[in-house]
Tab-separated table of C-alpha atoms in Angstrom:
chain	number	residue	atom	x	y	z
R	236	UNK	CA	53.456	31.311	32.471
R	237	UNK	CA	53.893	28.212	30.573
R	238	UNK	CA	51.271	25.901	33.426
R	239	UNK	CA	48.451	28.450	32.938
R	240	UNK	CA	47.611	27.058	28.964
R	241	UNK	CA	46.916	24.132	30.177
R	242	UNK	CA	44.267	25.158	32.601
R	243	UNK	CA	41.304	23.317	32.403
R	244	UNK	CA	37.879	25.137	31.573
R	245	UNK	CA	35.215	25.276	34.645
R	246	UNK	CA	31.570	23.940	33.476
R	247	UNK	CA	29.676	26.371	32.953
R	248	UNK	CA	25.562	26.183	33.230
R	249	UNK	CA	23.630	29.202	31.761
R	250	UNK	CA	20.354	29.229	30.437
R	251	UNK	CA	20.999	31.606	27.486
R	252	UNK	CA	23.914	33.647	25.758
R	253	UNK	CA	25.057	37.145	27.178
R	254	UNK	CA	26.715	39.090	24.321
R	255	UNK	CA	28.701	42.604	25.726
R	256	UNK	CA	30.166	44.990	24.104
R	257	UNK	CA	33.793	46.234	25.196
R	258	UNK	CA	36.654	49.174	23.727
R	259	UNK	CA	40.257	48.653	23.965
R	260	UNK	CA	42.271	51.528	23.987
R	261	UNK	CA	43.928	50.330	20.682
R	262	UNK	CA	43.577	50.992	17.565
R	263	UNK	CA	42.506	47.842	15.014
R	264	UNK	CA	45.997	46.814	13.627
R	265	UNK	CA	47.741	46.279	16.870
R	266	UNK	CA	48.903	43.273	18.262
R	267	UNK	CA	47.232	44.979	21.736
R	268	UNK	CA	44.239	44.782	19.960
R	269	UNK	CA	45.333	41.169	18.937
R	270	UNK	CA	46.179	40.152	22.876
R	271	UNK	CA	42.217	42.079	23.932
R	272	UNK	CA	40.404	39.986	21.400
R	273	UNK	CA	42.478	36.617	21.830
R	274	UNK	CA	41.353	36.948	25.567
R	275	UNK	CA	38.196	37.083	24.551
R	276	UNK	CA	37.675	34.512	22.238
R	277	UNK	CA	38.793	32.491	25.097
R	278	UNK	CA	36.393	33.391	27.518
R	279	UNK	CA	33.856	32.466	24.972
R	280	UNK	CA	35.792	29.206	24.573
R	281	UNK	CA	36.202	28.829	28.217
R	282	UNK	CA	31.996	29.537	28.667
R	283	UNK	CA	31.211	27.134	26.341
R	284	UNK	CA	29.902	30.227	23.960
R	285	UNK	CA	27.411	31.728	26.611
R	286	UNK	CA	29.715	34.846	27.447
R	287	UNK	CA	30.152	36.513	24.067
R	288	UNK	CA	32.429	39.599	24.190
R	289	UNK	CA	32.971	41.594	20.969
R	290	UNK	CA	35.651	44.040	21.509
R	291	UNK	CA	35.622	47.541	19.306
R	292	UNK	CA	39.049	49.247	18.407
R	293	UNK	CA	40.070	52.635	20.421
R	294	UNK	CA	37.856	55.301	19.260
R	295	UNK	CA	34.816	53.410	18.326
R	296	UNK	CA	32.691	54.286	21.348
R	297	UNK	CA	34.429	56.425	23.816
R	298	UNK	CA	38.741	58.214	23.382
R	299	UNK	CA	41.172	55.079	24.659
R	300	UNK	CA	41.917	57.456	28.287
R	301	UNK	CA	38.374	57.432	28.524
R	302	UNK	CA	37.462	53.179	28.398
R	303	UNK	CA	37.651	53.366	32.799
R	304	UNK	CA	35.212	55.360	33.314
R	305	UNK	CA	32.978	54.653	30.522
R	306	UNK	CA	33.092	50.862	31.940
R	307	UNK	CA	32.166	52.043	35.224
R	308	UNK	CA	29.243	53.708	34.014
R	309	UNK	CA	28.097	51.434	32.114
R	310	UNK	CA	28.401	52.949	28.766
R	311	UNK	CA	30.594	50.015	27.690
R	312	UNK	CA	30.266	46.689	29.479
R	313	UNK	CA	34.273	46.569	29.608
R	314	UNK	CA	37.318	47.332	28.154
R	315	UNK	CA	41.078	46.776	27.915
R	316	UNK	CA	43.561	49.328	28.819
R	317	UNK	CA	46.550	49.857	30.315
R	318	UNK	CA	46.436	50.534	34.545
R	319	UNK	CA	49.241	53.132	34.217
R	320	UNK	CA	47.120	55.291	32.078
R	321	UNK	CA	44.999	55.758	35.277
R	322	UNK	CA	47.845	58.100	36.439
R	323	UNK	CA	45.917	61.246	36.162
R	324	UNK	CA	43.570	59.640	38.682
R	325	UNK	CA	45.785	58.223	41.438
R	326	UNK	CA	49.484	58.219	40.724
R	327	UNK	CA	49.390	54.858	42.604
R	328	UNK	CA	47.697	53.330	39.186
R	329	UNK	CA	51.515	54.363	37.641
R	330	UNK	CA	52.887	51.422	39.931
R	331	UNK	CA	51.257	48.501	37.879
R	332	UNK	CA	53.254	48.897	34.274
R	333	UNK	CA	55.773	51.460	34.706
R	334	UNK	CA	58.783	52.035	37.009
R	335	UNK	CA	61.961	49.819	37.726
R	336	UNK	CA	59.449	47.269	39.360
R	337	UNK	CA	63.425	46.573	41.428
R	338	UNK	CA	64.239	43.622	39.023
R	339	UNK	CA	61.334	42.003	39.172
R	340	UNK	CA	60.861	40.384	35.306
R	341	UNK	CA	57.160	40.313	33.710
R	342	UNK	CA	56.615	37.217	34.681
R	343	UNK	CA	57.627	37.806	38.399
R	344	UNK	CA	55.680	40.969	38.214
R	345	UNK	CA	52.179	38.750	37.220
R	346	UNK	CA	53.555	36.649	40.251
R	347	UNK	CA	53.432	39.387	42.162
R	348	UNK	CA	49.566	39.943	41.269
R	349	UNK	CA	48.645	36.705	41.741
R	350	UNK	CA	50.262	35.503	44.576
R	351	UNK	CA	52.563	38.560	46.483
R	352	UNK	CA	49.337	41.211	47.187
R	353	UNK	CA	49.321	42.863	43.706
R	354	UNK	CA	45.590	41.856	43.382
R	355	UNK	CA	44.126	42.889	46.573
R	356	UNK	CA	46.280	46.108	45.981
R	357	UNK	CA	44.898	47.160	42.626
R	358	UNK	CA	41.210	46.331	43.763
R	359	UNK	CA	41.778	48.853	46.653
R	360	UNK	CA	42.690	51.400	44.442
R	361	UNK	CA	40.227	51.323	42.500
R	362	UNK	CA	37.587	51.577	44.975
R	363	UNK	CA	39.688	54.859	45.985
R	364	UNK	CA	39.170	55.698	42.125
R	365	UNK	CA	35.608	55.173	42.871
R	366	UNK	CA	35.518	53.315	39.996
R	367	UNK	CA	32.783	50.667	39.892
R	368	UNK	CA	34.744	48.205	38.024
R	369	UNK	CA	35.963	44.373	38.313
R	370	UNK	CA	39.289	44.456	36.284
R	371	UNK	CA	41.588	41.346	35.903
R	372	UNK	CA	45.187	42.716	35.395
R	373	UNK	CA	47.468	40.207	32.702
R	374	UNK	CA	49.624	39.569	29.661
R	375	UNK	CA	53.051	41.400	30.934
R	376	UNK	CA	55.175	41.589	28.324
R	377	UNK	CA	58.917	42.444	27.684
R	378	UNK	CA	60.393	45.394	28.519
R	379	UNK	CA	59.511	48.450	26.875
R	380	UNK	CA	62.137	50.063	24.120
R	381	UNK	CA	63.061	53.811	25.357
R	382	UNK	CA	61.735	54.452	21.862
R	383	UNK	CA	62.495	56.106	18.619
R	384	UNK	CA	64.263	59.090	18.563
R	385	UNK	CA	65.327	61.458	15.503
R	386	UNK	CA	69.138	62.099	16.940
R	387	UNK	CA	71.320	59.550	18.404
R	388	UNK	CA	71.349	59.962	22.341
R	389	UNK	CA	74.816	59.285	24.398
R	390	UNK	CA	73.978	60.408	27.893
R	391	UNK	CA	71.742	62.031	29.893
R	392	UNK	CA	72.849	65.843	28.832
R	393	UNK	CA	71.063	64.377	25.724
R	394	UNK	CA	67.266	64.058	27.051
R	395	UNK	CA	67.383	67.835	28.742
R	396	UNK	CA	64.979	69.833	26.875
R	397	UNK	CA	63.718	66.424	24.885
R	398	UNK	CA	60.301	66.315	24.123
R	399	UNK	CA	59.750	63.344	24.822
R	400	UNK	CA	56.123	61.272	24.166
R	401	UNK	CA	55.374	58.842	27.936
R	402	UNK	CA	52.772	58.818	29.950
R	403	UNK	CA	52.044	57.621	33.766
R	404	UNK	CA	55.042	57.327	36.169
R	405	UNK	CA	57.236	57.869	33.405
R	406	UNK	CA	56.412	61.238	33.279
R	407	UNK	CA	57.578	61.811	36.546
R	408	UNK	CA	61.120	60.197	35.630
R	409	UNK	CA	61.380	62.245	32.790
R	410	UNK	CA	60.726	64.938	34.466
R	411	UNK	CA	63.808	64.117	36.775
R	412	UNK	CA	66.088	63.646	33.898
R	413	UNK	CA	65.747	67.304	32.694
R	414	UNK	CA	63.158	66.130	29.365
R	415	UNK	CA	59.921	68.250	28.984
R	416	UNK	CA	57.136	64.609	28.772
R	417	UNK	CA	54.712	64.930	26.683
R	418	UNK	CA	51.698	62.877	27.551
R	419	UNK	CA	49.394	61.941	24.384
R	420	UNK	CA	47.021	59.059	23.452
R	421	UNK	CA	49.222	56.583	21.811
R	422	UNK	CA	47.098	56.817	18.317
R	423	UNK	CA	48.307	60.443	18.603
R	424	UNK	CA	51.888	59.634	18.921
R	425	UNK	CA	53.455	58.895	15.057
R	426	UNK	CA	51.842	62.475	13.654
R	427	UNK	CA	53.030	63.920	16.339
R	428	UNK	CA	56.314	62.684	15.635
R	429	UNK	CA	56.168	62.855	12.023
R	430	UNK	CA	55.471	66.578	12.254
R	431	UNK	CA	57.941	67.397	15.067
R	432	UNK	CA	55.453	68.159	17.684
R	433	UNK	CA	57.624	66.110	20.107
R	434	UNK	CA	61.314	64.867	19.439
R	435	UNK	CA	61.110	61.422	20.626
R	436	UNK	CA	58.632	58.820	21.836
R	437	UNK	CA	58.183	55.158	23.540
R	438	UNK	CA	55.333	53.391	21.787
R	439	UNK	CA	54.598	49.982	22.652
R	440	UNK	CA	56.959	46.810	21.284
R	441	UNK	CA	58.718	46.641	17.795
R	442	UNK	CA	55.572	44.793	16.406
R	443	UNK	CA	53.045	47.517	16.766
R	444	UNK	CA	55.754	50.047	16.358
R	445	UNK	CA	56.540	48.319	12.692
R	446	UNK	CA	52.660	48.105	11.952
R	447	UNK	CA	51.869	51.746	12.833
R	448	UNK	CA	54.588	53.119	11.093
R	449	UNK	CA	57.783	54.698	13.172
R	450	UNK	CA	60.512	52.971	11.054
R	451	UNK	CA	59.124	55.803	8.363
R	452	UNK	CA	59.252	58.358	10.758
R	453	UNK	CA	62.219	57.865	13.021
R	454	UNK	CA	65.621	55.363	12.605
R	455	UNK	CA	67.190	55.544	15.838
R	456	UNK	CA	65.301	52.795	18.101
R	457	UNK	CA	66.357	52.540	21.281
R	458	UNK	CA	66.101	49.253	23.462
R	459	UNK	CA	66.311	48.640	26.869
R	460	UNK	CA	64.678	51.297	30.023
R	461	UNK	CA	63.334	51.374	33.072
R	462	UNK	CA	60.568	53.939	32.078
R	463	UNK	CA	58.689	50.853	31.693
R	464	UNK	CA	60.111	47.547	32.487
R	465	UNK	CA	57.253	45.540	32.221
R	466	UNK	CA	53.940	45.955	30.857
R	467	UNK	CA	50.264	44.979	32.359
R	468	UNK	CA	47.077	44.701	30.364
R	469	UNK	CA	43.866	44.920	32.444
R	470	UNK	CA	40.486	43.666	31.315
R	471	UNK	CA	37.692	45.904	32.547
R	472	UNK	CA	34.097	44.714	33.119
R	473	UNK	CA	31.321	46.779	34.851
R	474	UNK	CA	31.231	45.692	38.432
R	475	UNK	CA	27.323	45.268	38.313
R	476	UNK	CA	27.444	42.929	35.478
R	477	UNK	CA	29.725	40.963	36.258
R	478	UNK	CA	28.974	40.680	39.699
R	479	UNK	CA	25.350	39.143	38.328
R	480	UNK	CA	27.219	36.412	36.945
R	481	UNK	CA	27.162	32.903	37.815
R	482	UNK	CA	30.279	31.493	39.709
R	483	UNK	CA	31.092	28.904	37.701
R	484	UNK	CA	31.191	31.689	34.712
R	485	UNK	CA	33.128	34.000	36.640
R	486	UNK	CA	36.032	31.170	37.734
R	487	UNK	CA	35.520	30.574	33.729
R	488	UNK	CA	36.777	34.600	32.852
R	489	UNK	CA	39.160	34.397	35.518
R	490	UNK	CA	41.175	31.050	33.847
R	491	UNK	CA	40.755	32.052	30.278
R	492	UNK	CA	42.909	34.976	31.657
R	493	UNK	CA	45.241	33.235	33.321
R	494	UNK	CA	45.443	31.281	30.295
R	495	UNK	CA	46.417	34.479	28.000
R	496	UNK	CA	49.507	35.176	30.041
R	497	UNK	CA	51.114	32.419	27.974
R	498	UNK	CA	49.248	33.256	24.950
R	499	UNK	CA	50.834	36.379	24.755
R	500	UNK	CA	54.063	35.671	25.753
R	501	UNK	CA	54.750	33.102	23.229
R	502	UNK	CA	53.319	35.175	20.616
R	503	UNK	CA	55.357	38.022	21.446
R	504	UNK	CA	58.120	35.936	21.094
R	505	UNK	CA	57.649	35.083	18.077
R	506	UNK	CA	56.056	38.305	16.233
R	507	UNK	CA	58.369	40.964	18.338
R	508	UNK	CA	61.925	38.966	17.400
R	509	UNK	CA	60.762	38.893	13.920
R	510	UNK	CA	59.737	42.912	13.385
R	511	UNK	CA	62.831	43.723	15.100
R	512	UNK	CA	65.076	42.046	12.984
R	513	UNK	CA	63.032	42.578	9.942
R	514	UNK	CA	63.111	46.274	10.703
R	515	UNK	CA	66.903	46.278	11.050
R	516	UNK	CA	67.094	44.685	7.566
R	517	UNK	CA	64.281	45.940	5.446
R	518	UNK	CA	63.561	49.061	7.288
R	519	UNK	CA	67.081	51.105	7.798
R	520	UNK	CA	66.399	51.016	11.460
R	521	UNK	CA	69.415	51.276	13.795
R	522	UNK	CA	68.553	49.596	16.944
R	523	UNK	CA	70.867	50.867	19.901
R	524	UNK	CA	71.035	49.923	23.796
R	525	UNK	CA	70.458	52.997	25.526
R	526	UNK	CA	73.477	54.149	27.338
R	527	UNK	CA	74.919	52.725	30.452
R	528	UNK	CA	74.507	55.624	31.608
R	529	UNK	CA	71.391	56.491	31.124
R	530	UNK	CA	70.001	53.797	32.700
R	531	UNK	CA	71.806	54.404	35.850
R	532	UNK	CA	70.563	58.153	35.708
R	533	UNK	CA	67.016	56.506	35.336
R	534	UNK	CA	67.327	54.580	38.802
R	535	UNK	CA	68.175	57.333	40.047
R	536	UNK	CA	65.330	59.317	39.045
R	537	UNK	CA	63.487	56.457	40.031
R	538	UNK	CA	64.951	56.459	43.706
R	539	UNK	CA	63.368	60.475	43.849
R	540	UNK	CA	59.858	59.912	42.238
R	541	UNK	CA	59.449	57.147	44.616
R	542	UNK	CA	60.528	59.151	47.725
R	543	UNK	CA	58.014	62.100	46.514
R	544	UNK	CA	55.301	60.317	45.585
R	545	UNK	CA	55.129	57.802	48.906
R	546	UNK	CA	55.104	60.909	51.208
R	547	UNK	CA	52.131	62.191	49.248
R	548	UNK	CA	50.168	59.018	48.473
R	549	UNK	CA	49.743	56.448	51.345
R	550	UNK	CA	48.739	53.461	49.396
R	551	UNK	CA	51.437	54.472	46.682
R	552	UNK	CA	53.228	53.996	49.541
R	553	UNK	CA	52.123	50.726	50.624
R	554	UNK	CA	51.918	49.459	46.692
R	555	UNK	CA	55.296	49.729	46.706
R	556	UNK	CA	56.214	48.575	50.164
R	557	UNK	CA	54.340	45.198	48.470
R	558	UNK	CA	56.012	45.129	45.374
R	559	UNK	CA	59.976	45.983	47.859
R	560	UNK	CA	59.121	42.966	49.593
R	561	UNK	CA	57.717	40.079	46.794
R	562	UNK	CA	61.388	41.570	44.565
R	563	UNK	CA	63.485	40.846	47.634
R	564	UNK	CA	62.772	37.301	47.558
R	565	UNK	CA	61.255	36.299	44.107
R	566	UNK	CA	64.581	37.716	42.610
R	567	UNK	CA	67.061	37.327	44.656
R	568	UNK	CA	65.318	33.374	44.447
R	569	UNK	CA	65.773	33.799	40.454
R	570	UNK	CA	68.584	35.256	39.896
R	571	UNK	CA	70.928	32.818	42.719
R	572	UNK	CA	68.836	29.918	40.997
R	573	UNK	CA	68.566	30.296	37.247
R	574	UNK	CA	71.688	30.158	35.043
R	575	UNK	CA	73.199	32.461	33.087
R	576	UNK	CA	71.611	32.700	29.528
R	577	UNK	CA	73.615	34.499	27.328
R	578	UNK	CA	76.992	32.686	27.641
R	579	UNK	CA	75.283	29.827	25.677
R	580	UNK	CA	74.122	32.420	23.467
R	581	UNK	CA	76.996	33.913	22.779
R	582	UNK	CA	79.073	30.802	22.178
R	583	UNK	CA	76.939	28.864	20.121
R	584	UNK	CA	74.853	31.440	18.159
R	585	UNK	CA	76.556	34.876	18.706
């Protein structure tokens, strides 16, 4: 991620300035909402100020499940969003955030986009959506937590019966593990919580968990799953307008998004270490590794959603045939190659 901050900006040549109007699906505190506007603010940068794109808070135009299709239509000239929330649509959309992508890290996982098939992929299944859209997929991020629960949890026995706030292909794990999902829009999650609507619920990263409030709610924070091991953004833009822009301001979008892969990373670095510790110390937050073995009963619930869902969906199917095949090498490649990190760790600072 590192090499794509130093991209350099096409020229661009356009007569006048376009200004659009996008929607994330998050609400204004967020550091989401932080990533959707940063990414913007560099394709302004990046267009020499010609492509202007102010980008509203979930809510402000359309509900945050609803930012697709109101791109599409042209209600809002784009949007950012999350591909698994497509689920609903296509279960395939579930294979670009959530699942045990089979080791794969974030950053192999936006490898896989750009250079193992992901891209092609996603732009196929969206023309199955029928969903006139151009959408640049970006910014993975670090592992989901499992998410804040109001009892401790020490195997799976624990989640049967747990109502349990996901959404996308998670559901389907869940599901598999005995817990009754619910799926909600995340703005909906903490009251639902709070008033014991559900019993437990994955949010997003301890930053916006901190800002929204769940330390208040909830002190048993669970890190580590594969409900969602990694984390895409996408950035939506009506097909007709963009398509009706110049090249040279198209390549321009298309490297000030490369560029926000690092931009995020290193400032979730930074801002998602810090909450997390500060919530430990200032918050009364106990911060726990899920169990062992729960994550073993997750893979295996993985192993049966996959199974079910390829003999149903042929380009689920094939989107994961993809994904099988970039792991296999990328990994292995990684993991034969790159050094182990936390003995270092451990000795000098643990």
């Amino acid at each position: 991620m590192a090499a794509s901050a130093g991209l350099a900006a096409p020229a661009v040549s356009v007569a006048q300035t376009t200004t659009w109007r996008f929607q994330s699906a998050w609400p204004a505190k967020v550091i989401f909402q932080e990533f959707a506007v940063d990414t913007c603010r560099r394709i302004e940068q990046n267009t020499g100020g010609k492509l202007k794109i102010q980008m509203l808070a979930s809510g402000a135009v359309v509900p945050p499940f609803q930012v697709p299709d109101a791109v599409s239509k042209g209600t809002l000239d784009g949007g950012h969003t999350l591909p698994v929330f497509g689920f609903g649509r296509n279960t395939a959309f579930g294979l670009f955030g959530a699942g045990p992508n089979f080791g794969m890290d974030s950053n192999q996982l936006l490898g896989w986009v750009e250079h193992g098939g992901g891209k092609q992929l996603y732009a196929e299944l969206l023309a199955a959506a029928k969903l006139e859209v151009v959408s640049f997929l970006h910014g993975s991020v670090i592992t989901e937590p499992f998410g804040w629960f109001r009892k401790e949890i020490k195997g799976p026995d624990d989640l049967k019966g747990l109502k349990y706030r996901t959404a996308g292909l998670a559901v389907d794990m869940m599901k598999e593990l005995g817990a009754a999902p619910v799926q909600m829009a995340p703005t909906d999650t903490l009251p639902a919580l709070e008033r014991g609507v559900i019993d437990a619920a994955e949010y997003a990263n301890p930053t916006d968990d901190r800002l929204v409030g769940f330390p208040d709610v909830a002190k048993n924070y669970y890190l580590q799953s594969y409900h969602m091991a990694n984390t895409l953004f996408e950035l939506l833009f009506n097909k007709a307008k963009f398509d009706a822009l110049p090249a040279e301001m198209k390549e321009a979008v298309h490297t000030a998004v490369l560029a926000s892969n690092s931009d995020i990373a290193w400032k979730s670095m930074d801002r998602m270490s810090t909450d997390l510790i500060d919530m430990q110390s200032k918050n009364g937050v106990k911060v726990h590794r899920t169990p062992a073995s729960i994550l073993a009963a997750q893979l295996d619930a993985w192993t049966r959603v996959i199974a079910h869902r390829s003999a149903e969906n042929p380009l689920f199917a094939k989107i994961i045939d993809s994904q099988k095949a970039w792991a296999k090498k990328v990994v292995y490649w990684s993991e034969i190659m790159t050094v182990d990190a936390q003995a270092p760790y451990r000795k000098f600072l643990g």
